[in-house]
Amino acid sequence: GRPLDLAGHRVVVSAGGTREAIDPVRYIGNRSSGLQGYALARTAVARGAEVTLVAANVTLPDPAGAAVVRVGSAAELREAVLAAADDADVVVMAAAVADFRPAERHDAKIKKTDGEPAPIHLAKNPDILAELGSRRKERGGDSPRVLVGFAAETHDVLANGQAKLARKGCDLLVVNEVGESLAFGTPDNAATILVAGGEPVEVPRGPKDDIADAVWDAVAPRLR
Ligand code: C5P
């Protein structure tokens, strides 16, 4: 059995991957399945938390006991997360948020033409995790009490991760090494949890529930 160490705490988890509309039928998306975010939501419920799961384009069934808010784009995910974060103790950003969106959304389906296709120009999306980090700082430091980010890195995993942890102003950063058939869409994962002002925690390759429990193991002491 799991400890009930999140009892009485409100937790927000984002999961899945955003889709950025090009026109009514097309989008720019990513390969995130939502499995890791759903594992975080499920295990948080099991450990006693009150869980809001903000799910971007996930096809998995709703985890029992969590309030699920379904979103599509990064803008929608941002609205839902910021709203839920207001009275949350913990926010975990496990979603793959698109860094860019098409600058212009066409109202009608783009047609095939005989000439050269028109380029798709991109605009930058706001960084929601960084926004939560700086908003917390402005408000004096304890809302949410624990802020957790995820990062997929292909090289210099620890150095890039430490820089990202500081840049985004979060307490924990779960770093995945990508590029070895781990992570996206697979039931297994391996990770290093970087801890602001503490030693990193290595989580060996295993089910995404194990990564999730290791995250909550690192979160719980920070709520006391
Ligand atoms: O900078 P990078 O995309 O590697 O950071 C990943 C972390 O930041 C994840 O926790 C992700 O959910 C979050 N993120 C975000 N908003 C963005 C991009 C990433 O909250 N626009």
XYZ file of C-alpha atoms and ligand atoms in Angstrom:
245
model
C 0.000 0.000 0.000
C 0.962 3.596 -0.560
C 1.391 6.153 2.236
C -1.454 8.687 2.548
C 1.155 11.441 2.631
C -0.713 13.704 0.190
C -3.966 13.675 2.174
C -5.465 17.140 2.532
C -3.391 18.532 -0.325
C -4.604 19.845 -3.676
C -2.568 18.695 -6.621
C -2.722 19.814 -10.261
C -1.170 17.598 -12.929
C -0.973 18.457 -16.621
C -0.669 15.554 -19.046
C -0.538 14.777 -22.744
C 0.540 16.996 -25.589
C -0.941 20.191 -26.993
C -2.182 20.617 -30.564
C -1.739 23.952 -32.286
C -4.280 24.562 -35.050
C -3.163 25.351 -38.579
C -6.705 25.326 -39.986
C -9.971 23.612 -38.921
C -8.638 20.134 -39.725
C -4.863 20.316 -39.244
C -2.556 20.927 -36.336
C 1.049 20.815 -35.137
C 1.318 18.238 -32.363
C 3.703 15.937 -30.561
C 3.967 12.280 -29.566
C 3.141 12.581 -25.884
C 0.671 9.849 -24.851
C -0.216 11.224 -21.424
C 0.782 7.962 -19.700
C 3.251 9.602 -17.276
C 0.817 12.382 -16.313
C -1.992 9.873 -15.802
C 0.314 7.750 -13.624
C 1.034 10.862 -11.542
C -2.690 11.607 -11.167
C -3.588 8.003 -10.284
C -0.820 7.622 -7.703
C -1.600 11.042 -6.171
C -5.242 9.955 -5.695
C -3.985 6.728 -4.096
C -1.811 8.774 -1.715
C -4.800 10.846 -0.615
C -4.527 14.004 -2.716
C -7.368 15.987 -4.224
C -6.353 15.864 -7.881
C -7.166 18.040 -10.883
C -5.839 16.514 -14.093
C -5.537 18.859 -17.071
C -5.377 16.509 -20.045
C -4.317 17.669 -23.497
C -5.483 15.314 -26.242
C -5.161 12.140 -24.189
C -7.170 9.079 -25.252
C -6.799 7.220 -21.933
C -9.833 6.734 -19.666
C -10.256 9.241 -16.807
C -8.433 8.097 -13.664
C -10.925 7.325 -10.884
C -11.178 10.020 -8.248
C -9.542 12.844 -10.223
C -11.308 15.902 -11.660
C -10.392 15.894 -15.344
C -10.307 19.043 -17.499
C -9.785 18.288 -21.178
C -7.962 20.829 -23.346
C -6.535 21.035 -26.853
C -4.090 23.888 -27.389
C -1.307 25.365 -25.256
C -3.472 28.465 -24.706
C -6.317 26.301 -23.357
C -3.924 24.296 -21.201
C -2.464 27.517 -19.808
C -5.933 28.851 -18.872
C -6.928 25.587 -17.179
C -3.648 25.142 -15.296
C -3.434 28.747 -14.085
C -7.057 28.615 -12.878
C -6.557 25.311 -11.046
C -3.157 26.417 -9.672
C -4.732 29.265 -7.730
C -5.659 27.119 -4.738
C -3.256 24.231 -5.348
C -0.452 23.069 -3.052
C 1.391 21.263 -5.828
C 1.532 21.768 -9.604
C 3.201 19.154 -11.787
C 3.688 20.097 -15.428
C 4.029 16.724 -17.128
C 2.371 17.854 -20.380
C 4.366 18.362 -23.547
C 3.441 21.948 -24.335
C 4.148 23.160 -27.862
C 6.857 25.818 -27.833
C 5.395 27.359 -31.010
C 1.995 27.704 -32.649
C 1.052 28.788 -36.162
C 1.024 32.585 -36.027
C -2.192 32.637 -38.028
C -5.071 30.171 -37.773
C -6.906 29.807 -41.092
C -10.719 29.864 -40.770
C -11.137 27.626 -43.814
C -9.253 24.492 -44.777
C -6.109 25.386 -46.679
C -6.425 24.176 -50.271
C -3.865 22.413 -52.360
C -2.614 24.840 -54.982
C -0.726 24.342 -58.222
C 2.094 26.621 -57.160
C 4.374 26.587 -54.160
C 2.672 25.859 -50.820
C 2.396 28.863 -48.504
C 4.806 28.821 -45.551
C 3.418 28.383 -42.025
C 4.784 31.113 -39.797
C 5.188 30.339 -36.103
C 4.684 32.411 -32.968
C 6.096 31.609 -29.546
C 3.833 30.133 -26.873
C 4.151 31.340 -23.280
C 6.130 29.031 -20.981
C 3.491 28.027 -18.418
C 5.917 26.445 -15.948
C 8.194 29.515 -15.984
C 5.111 31.700 -15.571
C 4.012 29.715 -12.502
C 7.554 30.030 -11.130
C 7.764 33.788 -11.561
C 4.173 34.333 -10.392
C 5.005 32.439 -7.206
C 8.122 34.551 -6.657
C 6.131 37.782 -7.096
C 3.575 36.587 -4.565
C 6.175 35.916 -1.910
C 7.076 32.325 -2.502
C 4.542 29.743 -1.360
C 1.751 29.338 -3.909
C 1.991 26.634 -5.068
C 4.230 25.299 -2.346
C 5.757 22.738 -4.672
C 6.246 23.265 -8.398
C 7.437 20.355 -10.527
C 8.572 20.369 -14.156
C 9.545 17.687 -16.613
C 12.280 17.869 -19.214
C 13.363 15.557 -21.981
C 17.035 15.991 -22.744
C 19.202 14.226 -25.295
C 22.641 15.308 -24.036
C 24.338 16.826 -20.976
C 21.184 15.748 -19.147
C 22.186 16.867 -15.648
C 23.826 20.172 -16.625
C 20.946 21.159 -18.930
C 18.461 20.024 -16.299
C 20.032 22.057 -13.485
C 20.020 25.165 -15.684
C 16.366 24.560 -16.573
C 15.386 23.995 -12.925
C 16.822 27.407 -12.031
C 15.500 29.179 -15.128
C 11.928 27.970 -14.611
C 11.927 28.579 -10.866
C 10.640 25.118 -9.956
C 11.499 22.929 -6.958
C 11.835 19.623 -8.746
C 12.653 18.829 -12.359
C 12.131 15.297 -13.611
C 14.654 14.754 -16.366
C 14.272 11.977 -18.917
C 17.013 10.920 -21.168
C 15.354 10.594 -24.585
C 16.582 8.903 -27.704
C 16.879 5.316 -26.466
C 13.311 4.119 -27.162
C 12.288 5.224 -23.672
C 9.588 7.671 -22.663
C 7.024 8.537 -25.391
C 4.158 6.048 -25.590
C 5.983 3.319 -23.697
C 4.890 1.971 -20.302
C 8.431 2.236 -18.928
C 10.574 5.230 -18.186
C 13.786 6.134 -16.366
C 14.483 9.518 -14.836
C 16.585 11.684 -12.603
C 14.711 13.985 -10.253
C 16.693 17.201 -9.821
C 15.995 18.918 -6.526
C 16.481 22.656 -5.897
C 18.964 22.892 -3.034
C 19.317 19.120 -2.723
C 20.832 15.989 -4.153
C 19.412 14.464 -7.363
C 17.361 11.255 -7.059
C 17.955 8.528 -9.637
C 14.881 6.503 -10.569
C 15.850 3.295 -12.368
C 14.023 2.140 -15.483
C 10.599 0.856 -14.549
C 6.849 1.448 -14.861
C 5.694 5.074 -15.061
C 3.876 4.511 -11.741
C 7.329 4.035 -10.124
C 8.519 7.394 -11.511
C 5.282 8.949 -10.280
C 5.703 7.518 -6.765
C 9.323 8.738 -6.689
C 8.071 12.231 -7.592
C 5.508 12.153 -4.756
C 8.201 10.797 -2.389
C 10.206 13.958 -3.187
C 7.160 16.256 -3.030
C 5.608 15.054 0.267
C 8.398 16.206 2.659
C 8.167 19.697 1.121
C 4.515 19.950 2.146
C 5.180 19.432 5.848
O 11.755 24.070 -21.842
P 11.165 22.695 -21.917
O 10.069 22.573 -22.954
O 12.174 21.591 -22.013
O 10.476 22.511 -20.494
C 9.666 21.423 -20.200
C 8.819 21.739 -19.001
O 8.210 23.013 -19.143
C 7.661 20.768 -18.845
O 7.357 20.678 -17.470
C 6.555 21.457 -19.628
O 5.273 21.034 -19.173
C 6.817 22.909 -19.326
N 6.447 23.832 -20.422
C 5.467 24.783 -20.197
N 5.128 25.664 -21.193
C 5.762 25.644 -22.379
C 6.789 24.691 -22.611
C 7.097 23.801 -21.610
O 4.896 24.822 -19.099
N 5.415 26.505 -23.325
